[in-house]
Amino acid sequence: MATKRIGILTAGGDAPGLNAAIRGFGKAAIQEHGWKLIGFRDGMRGLAENRFMELDGASLSGILTTGGTMLGTSRDKVHRMVVDGETRDMIPTIVENCEKNKLDALVCLGGGGTAKNARRLMEAGLNVLHLPKTIDNDIVETETSFGFATALEIATEAVDRLHSTAHSHHRIILTEIMGHRAGWLALGAGIAGGADVILLPEIPYSVEAIADKIERRRSYGSTFSVVAVAEGALNVADREEINHAEALVKDASSPEAKAAAKRGVKRLEASHRANTFTLAEQLEAATGLEARVSILGYVQRGGTPNAADRLLGTRLGVAGAHAIADGEFGVMVGDRGHGTELVPLKRVAGKVKYVPRDHEWIRAARAVGTALGD
Ligand code: F6P
């Protein structure tokens, strides 16, 4: 039987554990199955431009503990890629490149956007496999994704550290935590770091409810508060405005109207990006305490992966190689506790795992007296 040739790429925002997953997949592919492996540079863009490097035992060695992705990444969409200033459908070129390289399968490591791209390539006839990566933990059909555990540790340490400075200065400190439209990272770090208030996209907040919590703390002598704010958190009025704009997307009667409505949602989301600073001003006015904002930003996803992400990346990577050996394509390798499960991409692409309002983490936060702004 001819040796299999497999392509691999990383796409979307980088996350700790990507290299562990490339290594896990690659070592299993090369050592257990004897396949040839090529790594496309910079995500879907490198695939469209046919830029790649050969991966072998030597190039996969020493990367388990490193952050970022050895292959580079980008946020390009395969069906709408900007090339020489023009938006083009690059799917036919990508299919051609895969044929040119005689690929038996293409492994895509990425989050929600990558799952959608992988599905488009699957529908164009490629043998695709997806491994779930994101610090946001918002991919459906998998318990978690590599990157999340490390980001959770970093964000938790930040929430911890903000306590002593907030306490010393009798201030409110709002810390903005990544997570895109989902609140997993802020909720997890807020609980683990002991934030007094946690604000999530899934639970619209009111300034009065937050100020009330801060006042109650002050009444028993705690003249400071730490507020963990998910980057997608919205107050009640803004949430309603976005819900309305999203309804227009659903009800749009033509592709053009849908695209225009989607742009409307994006515009609104962008205009609410400075929410954390506005909220700080509102809380100062409501409580008379000084407020400061600390945006955690990219430190949450840079740097070395923790043990959990190295383990998860390795497990999912190895399971991905086994899936290809079994001829399983058009699937994501989902994490199910100590095992894995192959999930059809059509059940994953285009979906987002939000924090359910009755989730155990939410109940735990409320039970220990953390306010959620509602
Ligand atoms: O999806 C991962 C993530 O880090 C989100 O938490 C954040 O909203 C986004 O990426 C930032 O994107 P970019 O890297 O394009 O600035």
mmCIF file of C-alpha atoms and ligand atoms in Angstrom:
data_model
loop_
_atom_site.group_PDB
_atom_site.id
_atom_site.type_symbol
_atom_site.label_atom_id
_atom_site.label_comp_id
_atom_site.label_asym_id
_atom_site.label_seq_id
_atom_site.Cartn_x
_atom_site.Cartn_y
_atom_site.Cartn_z
ATOM 1 C CA MET A 1 0.000 0.000 0.000
ATOM 2 C CA ALA A 2 1.300 3.504 -0.864
ATOM 3 C CA THR A 3 2.497 5.659 2.039
ATOM 4 C CA LYS A 4 -0.178 8.128 3.109
ATOM 5 C CA ARG A 5 0.571 11.837 2.732
ATOM 6 C CA ILE A 6 -1.085 14.101 5.277
ATOM 7 C CA GLY A 7 -1.255 17.896 5.442
ATOM 8 C CA ILE A 8 -1.644 19.746 8.744
ATOM 9 C CA LEU A 9 -2.276 23.411 9.564
ATOM 10 C CA THR A 10 -3.193 25.684 12.459
ATOM 11 C CA ALA A 11 -5.759 28.469 11.959
ATOM 12 C CA GLY A 12 -7.503 31.210 13.950
ATOM 13 C CA GLY A 13 -6.001 32.826 17.051
ATOM 14 C CA ASP A 14 -3.007 30.976 18.458
ATOM 15 C CA ALA A 15 -3.413 29.084 21.728
ATOM 16 C CA PRO A 16 -1.139 27.218 24.129
ATOM 17 C CA GLY A 17 -1.128 23.509 23.285
ATOM 18 C CA LEU A 18 -1.139 23.861 19.489
ATOM 19 C CA ASN A 19 2.429 22.600 19.224
ATOM 20 C CA ALA A 20 1.674 19.720 21.584
ATOM 21 C CA ALA A 21 -1.197 18.711 19.279
ATOM 22 C CA ILE A 22 0.925 19.036 16.107
ATOM 23 C CA ARG A 23 3.576 16.893 17.795
ATOM 24 C CA GLY A 24 1.036 14.348 19.093
ATOM 25 C CA PHE A 25 -0.551 13.938 15.682
ATOM 26 C CA GLY A 26 2.782 14.044 13.859
ATOM 27 C CA LYS A 27 4.629 11.521 16.010
ATOM 28 C CA ALA A 28 1.733 9.056 15.838
ATOM 29 C CA ALA A 29 1.459 9.625 12.058
ATOM 30 C CA ILE A 30 5.163 9.115 11.432
ATOM 31 C CA GLN A 31 6.160 6.572 14.081
ATOM 32 C CA GLU A 32 3.043 4.414 14.323
ATOM 33 C CA HIS A 33 1.807 4.611 10.744
ATOM 34 C CA GLY A 34 4.857 5.570 8.659
ATOM 35 C CA TRP A 35 3.034 8.444 6.909
ATOM 36 C CA LYS A 36 4.589 11.549 5.341
ATOM 37 C CA LEU A 37 3.541 14.826 6.912
ATOM 38 C CA ILE A 38 3.613 18.353 5.546
ATOM 39 C CA GLY A 39 2.754 21.429 7.589
ATOM 40 C CA PHE A 40 1.118 24.364 5.789
ATOM 41 C CA ARG A 41 2.259 27.781 6.942
ATOM 42 C CA ASP A 42 -0.052 30.462 8.319
ATOM 43 C CA GLY A 43 -3.320 28.554 8.307
ATOM 44 C CA MET A 44 -5.654 28.565 5.305
ATOM 45 C CA ARG A 45 -3.543 31.256 3.639
ATOM 46 C CA GLY A 46 -0.493 28.989 3.337
ATOM 47 C CA LEU A 47 -2.740 26.215 2.054
ATOM 48 C CA ALA A 48 -4.087 28.521 -0.656
ATOM 49 C CA GLU A 49 -0.570 29.711 -1.512
ATOM 50 C CA ASN A 50 0.903 26.200 -1.260
ATOM 51 C CA ARG A 51 3.497 27.265 1.312
ATOM 52 C CA PHE A 52 4.522 24.349 3.507
ATOM 53 C CA MET A 53 7.353 22.625 5.333
ATOM 54 C CA GLU A 54 8.096 18.911 5.587
ATOM 55 C CA LEU A 55 7.558 17.677 9.136
ATOM 56 C CA ASP A 56 9.696 14.831 10.472
ATOM 57 C CA GLY A 57 10.836 13.476 13.830
ATOM 58 C CA ALA A 58 13.490 16.197 14.159
ATOM 59 C CA SER A 59 11.174 19.135 13.439
ATOM 60 C CA LEU A 60 8.563 17.766 15.865
ATOM 61 C CA SER A 61 11.109 17.391 18.624
ATOM 62 C CA GLY A 62 11.342 20.020 21.386
ATOM 63 C CA ILE A 63 7.990 21.697 20.665
ATOM 64 C CA LEU A 64 5.795 20.038 23.315
ATOM 65 C CA THR A 65 6.409 22.783 25.852
ATOM 66 C CA THR A 66 6.454 25.783 23.533
ATOM 67 C CA GLY A 67 3.697 28.385 23.100
ATOM 68 C CA GLY A 68 2.163 29.659 19.852
ATOM 69 C CA THR A 69 2.262 27.501 16.741
ATOM 70 C CA MET A 70 5.393 26.407 14.898
ATOM 71 C CA LEU A 71 3.416 26.616 11.634
ATOM 72 C CA GLY A 72 2.102 30.169 12.012
ATOM 73 C CA THR A 73 -1.581 31.026 11.737
ATOM 74 C CA SER A 74 -4.094 33.412 10.160
ATOM 75 C CA ARG A 75 -7.811 34.120 10.329
ATOM 76 C CA ASP A 76 -8.518 33.732 6.599
ATOM 77 C CA LYS A 77 -11.766 32.305 5.294
ATOM 78 C CA VAL A 78 -11.287 29.824 2.444
ATOM 79 C CA HIS A 79 -14.294 31.048 0.463
ATOM 80 C CA ARG A 80 -13.597 34.772 0.965
ATOM 81 C CA MET A 81 -9.849 35.370 1.088
ATOM 82 C CA VAL A 82 -8.378 38.765 0.299
ATOM 83 C CA VAL A 83 -5.782 38.209 -2.411
ATOM 84 C CA ASP A 84 -4.091 41.178 -4.117
ATOM 85 C CA GLY A 85 -6.749 43.455 -2.686
ATOM 86 C CA GLU A 86 -9.636 41.351 -4.016
ATOM 87 C CA THR A 87 -11.908 38.988 -2.106
ATOM 88 C CA ARG A 88 -11.704 35.571 -3.769
ATOM 89 C CA ASP A 89 -13.059 32.074 -3.300
ATOM 90 C CA MET A 90 -9.858 30.066 -2.811
ATOM 91 C CA ILE A 91 -11.504 26.658 -2.394
ATOM 92 C CA PRO A 92 -10.734 25.473 -5.972
ATOM 93 C CA THR A 93 -7.075 26.532 -5.566
ATOM 94 C CA ILE A 94 -6.880 24.744 -2.217
ATOM 95 C CA VAL A 95 -8.342 21.540 -3.672
ATOM 96 C CA GLU A 96 -5.802 21.789 -6.511
ATOM 97 C CA ASN A 97 -2.932 22.245 -4.036
ATOM 98 C CA CYS A 98 -4.039 19.207 -2.058
ATOM 99 C CA GLU A 99 -4.112 17.171 -5.290
ATOM 100 C CA LYS A 100 -0.699 18.513 -6.331
ATOM 101 C CA ASN A 101 0.728 17.401 -2.985
ATOM 102 C CA LYS A 102 -1.092 14.043 -3.284
ATOM 103 C CA LEU A 103 -2.662 14.507 0.135
ATOM 104 C CA ASP A 104 -4.784 11.711 1.562
ATOM 105 C CA ALA A 105 -6.072 13.938 4.350
ATOM 106 C CA LEU A 106 -5.888 17.447 5.753
ATOM 107 C CA VAL A 107 -5.808 18.060 9.518
ATOM 108 C CA CYS A 108 -7.034 21.489 10.677
ATOM 109 C CA LEU A 109 -6.316 22.658 14.217
ATOM 110 C CA GLY A 110 -8.515 25.572 15.187
ATOM 111 C CA GLY A 111 -11.670 26.977 16.742
ATOM 112 C CA GLY A 112 -15.150 27.843 15.470
ATOM 113 C CA GLY A 113 -13.986 29.706 12.343
ATOM 114 C CA THR A 114 -11.687 26.829 11.432
ATOM 115 C CA ALA A 115 -14.493 24.294 11.877
ATOM 116 C CA LYS A 116 -16.520 26.292 9.326
ATOM 117 C CA ASN A 117 -13.580 26.379 6.902
ATOM 118 C CA ALA A 118 -12.965 22.655 7.427
ATOM 119 C CA ARG A 119 -16.602 21.947 6.630
ATOM 120 C CA ARG A 120 -16.382 24.010 3.412
ATOM 121 C CA LEU A 121 -13.313 22.006 2.363
ATOM 122 C CA MET A 122 -15.046 18.745 3.251
ATOM 123 C CA GLU A 123 -17.990 19.769 1.066
ATOM 124 C CA ALA A 124 -15.493 20.451 -1.745
ATOM 125 C CA GLY A 125 -14.412 16.807 -1.500
ATOM 126 C CA LEU A 126 -11.339 16.899 0.762
ATOM 127 C CA ASN A 127 -10.723 14.360 3.525
ATOM 128 C CA VAL A 128 -10.693 16.713 6.497
ATOM 129 C CA LEU A 129 -10.177 16.195 10.226
ATOM 130 C CA HIS A 130 -10.555 18.938 12.847
ATOM 131 C CA LEU A 131 -8.872 19.215 16.264
ATOM 132 C CA PRO A 132 -10.518 21.695 18.694
ATOM 133 C CA LYS A 133 -8.343 24.581 19.844
ATOM 134 C CA THR A 134 -9.377 27.783 21.595
ATOM 135 C CA ILE A 135 -8.804 29.622 24.848
ATOM 136 C CA ASP A 136 -12.517 30.543 24.729
ATOM 137 C CA ASN A 137 -13.799 26.982 25.381
ATOM 138 C CA ASP A 138 -16.730 27.762 23.079
ATOM 139 C CA ILE A 139 -16.580 24.779 20.693
ATOM 140 C CA VAL A 140 -19.618 22.510 20.884
ATOM 141 C CA GLU A 141 -19.416 18.704 21.177
ATOM 142 C CA THR A 142 -16.170 18.705 23.125
ATOM 143 C CA GLU A 143 -15.757 19.059 26.865
ATOM 144 C CA THR A 144 -12.884 21.433 26.375
ATOM 145 C CA SER A 145 -10.332 22.602 23.831
ATOM 146 C CA PHE A 146 -6.576 22.992 24.141
ATOM 147 C CA GLY A 147 -5.581 26.500 25.186
ATOM 148 C CA PHE A 148 -8.398 26.977 27.670
ATOM 149 C CA ALA A 149 -6.701 25.444 30.712
ATOM 150 C CA THR A 150 -3.563 27.570 30.329
ATOM 151 C CA ALA A 151 -5.510 30.781 29.710
ATOM 152 C CA LEU A 152 -7.647 29.965 32.755
ATOM 153 C CA GLU A 153 -4.531 29.707 34.893
ATOM 154 C CA ILE A 154 -3.127 33.003 33.609
ATOM 155 C CA ALA A 155 -6.415 34.874 34.029
ATOM 156 C CA THR A 156 -6.910 33.382 37.505
ATOM 157 C CA GLU A 157 -3.471 34.548 38.595
ATOM 158 C CA ALA A 158 -4.301 38.032 37.311
ATOM 159 C CA VAL A 159 -7.573 38.143 39.285
ATOM 160 C CA ASP A 160 -5.622 36.967 42.369
ATOM 161 C CA ARG A 161 -2.983 39.624 41.972
ATOM 162 C CA LEU A 162 -5.478 42.432 41.484
ATOM 163 C CA HIS A 163 -6.900 41.827 44.961
ATOM 164 C CA SER A 164 -3.938 43.223 46.897
ATOM 165 C CA THR A 165 -3.649 46.393 44.832
ATOM 166 C CA ALA A 166 -7.438 46.968 44.856
ATOM 167 C CA HIS A 167 -7.413 46.399 48.633
ATOM 168 C CA SER A 168 -4.467 48.736 49.270
ATOM 169 C CA HIS A 169 -6.009 51.621 47.295
ATOM 170 C CA HIS A 170 -9.662 50.992 48.261
ATOM 171 C CA ARG A 171 -10.508 50.754 44.580
ATOM 172 C CA ILE A 172 -12.782 48.873 42.267
ATOM 173 C CA ILE A 173 -10.665 47.053 39.691
ATOM 174 C CA LEU A 174 -12.379 45.747 36.588
ATOM 175 C CA THR A 175 -10.368 43.175 34.714
ATOM 176 C CA GLU A 176 -11.348 42.377 31.143
ATOM 177 C CA ILE A 177 -10.919 38.734 30.236
ATOM 178 C CA MET A 178 -11.002 37.208 26.728
ATOM 179 C CA GLY A 179 -13.562 34.657 25.567
ATOM 180 C CA HIS A 180 -15.128 36.223 22.473
ATOM 181 C CA ARG A 181 -18.921 35.850 22.793
ATOM 182 C CA ALA A 182 -18.772 33.236 25.568
ATOM 183 C CA GLY A 183 -18.089 33.714 29.267
ATOM 184 C CA TRP A 184 -16.230 30.500 30.181
ATOM 185 C CA LEU A 185 -12.836 32.081 30.771
ATOM 186 C CA ALA A 186 -14.133 35.010 32.850
ATOM 187 C CA LEU A 187 -16.433 32.722 34.829
ATOM 188 C CA GLY A 188 -13.728 30.136 35.527
ATOM 189 C CA ALA A 189 -11.053 32.704 36.407
ATOM 190 C CA GLY A 190 -13.537 34.784 38.383
ATOM 191 C CA ILE A 191 -14.545 31.804 40.527
ATOM 192 C CA ALA A 192 -11.006 30.459 40.928
ATOM 193 C CA GLY A 193 -9.546 33.912 41.619
ATOM 194 C CA GLY A 194 -12.366 34.948 43.976
ATOM 195 C CA ALA A 195 -13.720 37.925 42.011
ATOM 196 C CA ASP A 196 -16.544 39.748 43.806
ATOM 197 C CA VAL A 197 -18.499 40.286 40.597
ATOM 198 C CA ILE A 198 -18.334 38.297 37.328
ATOM 199 C CA LEU A 199 -19.939 39.650 34.155
ATOM 200 C CA LEU A 200 -20.658 37.315 31.243
ATOM 201 C CA PRO A 201 -22.109 37.749 27.747
ATOM 202 C CA GLU A 202 -24.740 35.173 28.692
ATOM 203 C CA ILE A 203 -26.095 37.234 31.619
ATOM 204 C CA PRO A 204 -26.774 40.904 30.769
ATOM 205 C CA TYR A 205 -25.826 43.183 33.655
ATOM 206 C CA SER A 206 -27.212 46.311 35.247
ATOM 207 C CA VAL A 207 -24.893 48.924 36.747
ATOM 208 C CA GLU A 208 -27.227 49.213 39.758
ATOM 209 C CA ALA A 209 -26.886 45.511 40.591
ATOM 210 C CA ILE A 210 -23.080 45.721 40.499
ATOM 211 C CA ALA A 211 -22.991 48.959 42.505
ATOM 212 C CA ASP A 212 -25.328 47.374 45.028
ATOM 213 C CA LYS A 213 -22.920 44.464 45.557
ATOM 214 C CA ILE A 214 -19.984 46.859 45.958
ATOM 215 C CA GLU A 215 -21.950 48.929 48.490
ATOM 216 C CA ARG A 216 -22.860 45.818 50.467
ATOM 217 C CA ARG A 217 -19.195 44.880 50.629
ATOM 218 C CA ARG A 218 -18.358 48.371 51.811
ATOM 219 C CA SER A 219 -21.035 48.145 54.542
ATOM 220 C CA TYR A 220 -19.124 45.306 56.183
ATOM 221 C CA GLY A 221 -15.733 46.935 55.799
ATOM 222 C CA SER A 222 -14.466 45.719 52.405
ATOM 223 C CA THR A 223 -13.687 48.985 50.672
ATOM 224 C CA PHE A 224 -12.498 47.386 47.460
ATOM 225 C CA SER A 225 -13.931 45.068 44.817
ATOM 226 C CA VAL A 226 -12.585 43.025 41.923
ATOM 227 C CA VAL A 227 -14.873 42.674 38.912
ATOM 228 C CA ALA A 228 -14.070 40.034 36.251
ATOM 229 C CA VAL A 229 -15.570 41.232 32.965
ATOM 230 C CA ALA A 230 -15.806 38.899 29.971
ATOM 231 C CA GLU A 231 -14.886 40.849 26.844
ATOM 232 C CA GLY A 232 -18.306 40.084 25.379
ATOM 233 C CA ALA A 233 -20.305 41.131 28.465
ATOM 234 C CA LEU A 234 -23.172 43.548 27.773
ATOM 235 C CA ASN A 235 -25.552 45.610 29.832
ATOM 236 C CA VAL A 236 -29.267 44.900 29.490
ATOM 237 C CA ALA A 237 -29.954 47.696 26.970
ATOM 238 C CA ASP A 238 -26.991 46.805 24.720
ATOM 239 C CA ARG A 239 -27.924 43.122 24.841
ATOM 240 C CA GLU A 240 -31.450 43.935 23.699
ATOM 241 C CA GLU A 241 -30.126 46.093 20.874
ATOM 242 C CA ILE A 242 -27.861 43.273 19.667
ATOM 243 C CA ASN A 243 -30.631 40.669 20.032
ATOM 244 C CA HIS A 244 -32.768 42.848 17.786
ATOM 245 C CA ALA A 245 -29.948 43.182 15.209
ATOM 246 C CA GLU A 246 -29.389 39.402 15.309
ATOM 247 C CA ALA A 247 -33.092 38.806 14.697
ATOM 248 C CA LEU A 248 -32.761 40.903 11.521
ATOM 249 C CA VAL A 249 -30.000 38.509 10.346
ATOM 250 C CA LYS A 250 -32.289 35.508 10.904
ATOM 251 C CA ASP A 251 -35.239 37.138 9.157
ATOM 252 C CA ALA A 252 -33.262 38.517 6.190
ATOM 253 C CA SER A 253 -34.985 37.639 2.927
ATOM 254 C CA SER A 254 -31.940 37.683 0.627
ATOM 255 C CA PRO A 255 -28.201 36.942 0.917
ATOM 256 C CA GLU A 256 -27.497 40.684 0.444
ATOM 257 C CA ALA A 257 -29.902 41.626 3.234
ATOM 258 C CA LYS A 258 -28.341 38.954 5.451
ATOM 259 C CA ALA A 259 -24.831 40.273 4.789
ATOM 260 C CA ALA A 260 -25.964 43.839 5.538
ATOM 261 C CA ALA A 261 -27.689 42.709 8.758
ATOM 262 C CA LYS A 262 -24.546 40.800 9.810
ATOM 263 C CA ARG A 263 -22.485 43.948 9.255
ATOM 264 C CA GLY A 264 -24.990 45.750 11.500
ATOM 265 C CA VAL A 265 -24.376 43.227 14.313
ATOM 266 C CA LYS A 266 -20.595 43.568 13.896
ATOM 267 C CA ARG A 267 -20.849 47.375 14.039
ATOM 268 C CA LEU A 268 -22.882 47.243 17.227
ATOM 269 C CA GLU A 269 -20.478 44.769 18.819
ATOM 270 C CA ALA A 270 -17.547 47.007 17.902
ATOM 271 C CA SER A 271 -19.256 50.049 19.358
ATOM 272 C CA HIS A 272 -19.712 48.196 22.666
ATOM 273 C CA ARG A 273 -16.030 47.230 22.827
ATOM 274 C CA ALA A 274 -15.218 50.077 25.216
ATOM 275 C CA ASN A 275 -17.900 48.871 27.648
ATOM 276 C CA THR A 276 -15.445 48.038 30.433
ATOM 277 C CA PHE A 277 -14.140 51.621 30.576
ATOM 278 C CA THR A 278 -17.676 53.035 30.483
ATOM 279 C CA LEU A 279 -18.687 50.650 33.243
ATOM 280 C CA ALA A 280 -15.723 51.781 35.372
ATOM 281 C CA GLU A 281 -16.909 55.386 35.078
ATOM 282 C CA GLN A 282 -20.469 54.394 35.902
ATOM 283 C CA LEU A 283 -19.362 52.472 38.994
ATOM 284 C CA GLU A 284 -17.213 55.395 40.175
ATOM 285 C CA ALA A 285 -20.216 57.671 39.860
ATOM 286 C CA ALA A 286 -22.527 55.200 41.597
ATOM 287 C CA THR A 287 -20.241 54.281 44.531
ATOM 288 C CA GLY A 288 -17.833 57.181 44.977
ATOM 289 C CA LEU A 289 -14.944 54.677 44.924
ATOM 290 C CA GLU A 290 -12.107 55.051 42.441
ATOM 291 C CA ALA A 291 -12.244 52.515 39.607
ATOM 292 C CA ARG A 292 -9.487 51.200 37.346
ATOM 293 C CA VAL A 293 -9.483 48.888 34.337
ATOM 294 C CA SER A 294 -6.932 46.181 33.625
ATOM 295 C CA ILE A 295 -7.281 44.520 30.194
ATOM 296 C CA LEU A 296 -5.517 41.163 30.284
ATOM 297 C CA GLY A 297 -5.392 40.835 26.496
ATOM 298 C CA TYR A 298 -2.897 38.626 24.689
ATOM 299 C CA VAL A 299 -0.909 37.528 27.751
ATOM 300 C CA GLN A 300 -3.812 35.102 28.220
ATOM 301 C CA ARG A 301 -2.903 33.108 25.157
ATOM 302 C CA GLY A 302 0.837 33.644 24.836
ATOM 303 C CA GLY A 303 3.574 31.504 26.324
ATOM 304 C CA THR A 304 4.093 27.983 27.483
ATOM 305 C CA PRO A 305 1.111 25.589 27.728
ATOM 306 C CA ASN A 306 0.331 24.095 31.140
ATOM 307 C CA ALA A 307 0.310 20.352 31.807
ATOM 308 C CA ALA A 308 -3.426 19.981 31.091
ATOM 309 C CA ASP A 309 -3.099 21.540 27.621
ATOM 310 C CA ARG A 310 0.015 19.519 26.762
ATOM 311 C CA LEU A 311 -1.847 16.384 27.738
ATOM 312 C CA LEU A 312 -5.055 17.328 25.905
ATOM 313 C CA GLY A 313 -3.192 18.420 22.740
ATOM 314 C CA THR A 314 -1.229 15.163 22.723
ATOM 315 C CA ARG A 315 -4.334 13.004 23.341
ATOM 316 C CA LEU A 316 -6.429 14.676 20.654
ATOM 317 C CA GLY A 317 -3.525 14.694 18.178
ATOM 318 C CA VAL A 318 -2.884 10.964 18.642
ATOM 319 C CA ALA A 319 -6.630 10.199 18.440
ATOM 320 C CA GLY A 320 -6.732 12.204 15.193
ATOM 321 C CA ALA A 321 -4.027 10.005 13.652
ATOM 322 C CA HIS A 322 -5.939 6.876 14.701
ATOM 323 C CA ALA A 323 -9.123 8.294 13.165
ATOM 324 C CA ILE A 324 -7.385 8.813 9.813
ATOM 325 C CA ALA A 325 -5.943 5.295 9.984
ATOM 326 C CA ASP A 326 -9.538 4.066 10.396
ATOM 327 C CA GLY A 327 -10.654 6.108 7.366
ATOM 328 C CA GLU A 328 -12.752 8.559 9.434
ATOM 329 C CA PHE A 329 -13.080 11.995 7.795
ATOM 330 C CA GLY A 330 -15.309 15.028 8.020
ATOM 331 C CA VAL A 331 -15.120 14.839 11.812
ATOM 332 C CA MET A 332 -13.793 16.699 14.836
ATOM 333 C CA VAL A 333 -12.004 14.794 17.585
ATOM 334 C CA GLY A 334 -13.998 15.781 20.676
ATOM 335 C CA ASP A 335 -12.729 15.422 24.237
ATOM 336 C CA ARG A 336 -14.936 13.295 26.448
ATOM 337 C CA GLY A 337 -13.220 13.263 29.833
ATOM 338 C CA HIS A 338 -10.516 10.639 29.577
ATOM 339 C CA GLY A 339 -11.576 9.499 26.129
ATOM 340 C CA THR A 340 -12.286 11.001 22.741
ATOM 341 C CA GLU A 341 -15.209 10.879 20.362
ATOM 342 C CA LEU A 342 -15.414 11.604 16.632
ATOM 343 C CA VAL A 343 -18.149 14.150 15.950
ATOM 344 C CA PRO A 344 -19.396 14.943 12.407
ATOM 345 C CA LEU A 345 -18.272 18.457 11.418
ATOM 346 C CA LYS A 346 -21.802 19.397 10.480
ATOM 347 C CA ARG A 347 -22.727 19.125 14.168
ATOM 348 C CA VAL A 348 -19.902 21.522 15.093
ATOM 349 C CA ALA A 349 -19.464 24.152 12.356
ATOM 350 C CA GLY A 350 -21.429 27.356 12.869
ATOM 351 C CA LYS A 351 -22.373 26.529 16.483
ATOM 352 C CA VAL A 352 -21.154 28.202 19.671
ATOM 353 C CA LYS A 353 -21.026 26.680 23.157
ATOM 354 C CA TYR A 354 -22.283 29.405 25.492
ATOM 355 C CA VAL A 355 -22.391 29.114 29.259
ATOM 356 C CA PRO A 356 -25.867 27.757 30.087
ATOM 357 C CA ARG A 357 -27.563 30.011 32.651
ATOM 358 C CA ASP A 358 -28.158 27.047 34.942
ATOM 359 C CA HIS A 359 -24.610 25.685 34.555
ATOM 360 C CA GLU A 360 -22.991 24.258 37.659
ATOM 361 C CA TRP A 361 -20.253 26.958 37.571
ATOM 362 C CA ILE A 362 -22.944 29.662 37.637
ATOM 363 C CA ARG A 363 -24.669 27.985 40.569
ATOM 364 C CA ALA A 364 -21.353 27.631 42.386
ATOM 365 C CA ALA A 365 -20.494 31.303 41.840
ATOM 366 C CA ARG A 366 -23.856 32.431 43.201
ATOM 367 C CA ALA A 367 -23.635 30.011 46.127
ATOM 368 C CA VAL A 368 -20.379 31.573 47.343
ATOM 369 C CA GLY A 369 -21.856 35.052 47.119
ATOM 370 C CA THR A 370 -20.354 36.212 43.827
ATOM 371 C CA ALA A 371 -22.594 38.713 42.034
ATOM 372 C CA LEU A 372 -23.252 38.137 38.340
ATOM 373 C CA GLY A 373 -24.605 41.598 37.623
ATOM 374 C CA ASP A 374 -28.238 40.546 37.196
HETATM 375 O O1 F6P B 1 -10.650 33.240 20.007
HETATM 376 C C1 F6P B 1 -9.534 33.525 20.747
HETATM 377 C C2 F6P B 1 -9.425 34.991 21.007
HETATM 378 O O2 F6P B 1 -8.270 35.186 21.755
HETATM 379 C C3 F6P B 1 -10.654 35.613 21.660
HETATM 380 O O3 F6P B 1 -10.686 35.371 23.033
HETATM 381 C C4 F6P B 1 -10.500 37.045 21.272
HETATM 382 O O4 F6P B 1 -11.747 37.676 21.220
HETATM 383 C C5 F6P B 1 -9.913 36.954 19.910
HETATM 384 O O5 F6P B 1 -9.283 35.717 19.806
HETATM 385 C C6 F6P B 1 -8.922 38.018 19.566
HETATM 386 O O6 F6P B 1 -8.664 37.926 18.211
HETATM 387 P P1 F6P B 1 -7.388 38.484 17.438
HETATM 388 O O7 F6P B 1 -6.254 37.574 17.691
HETATM 389 O O8 F6P B 1 -7.806 38.420 16.015
HETATM 390 O O9 F6P B 1 -7.159 39.863 17.958
#
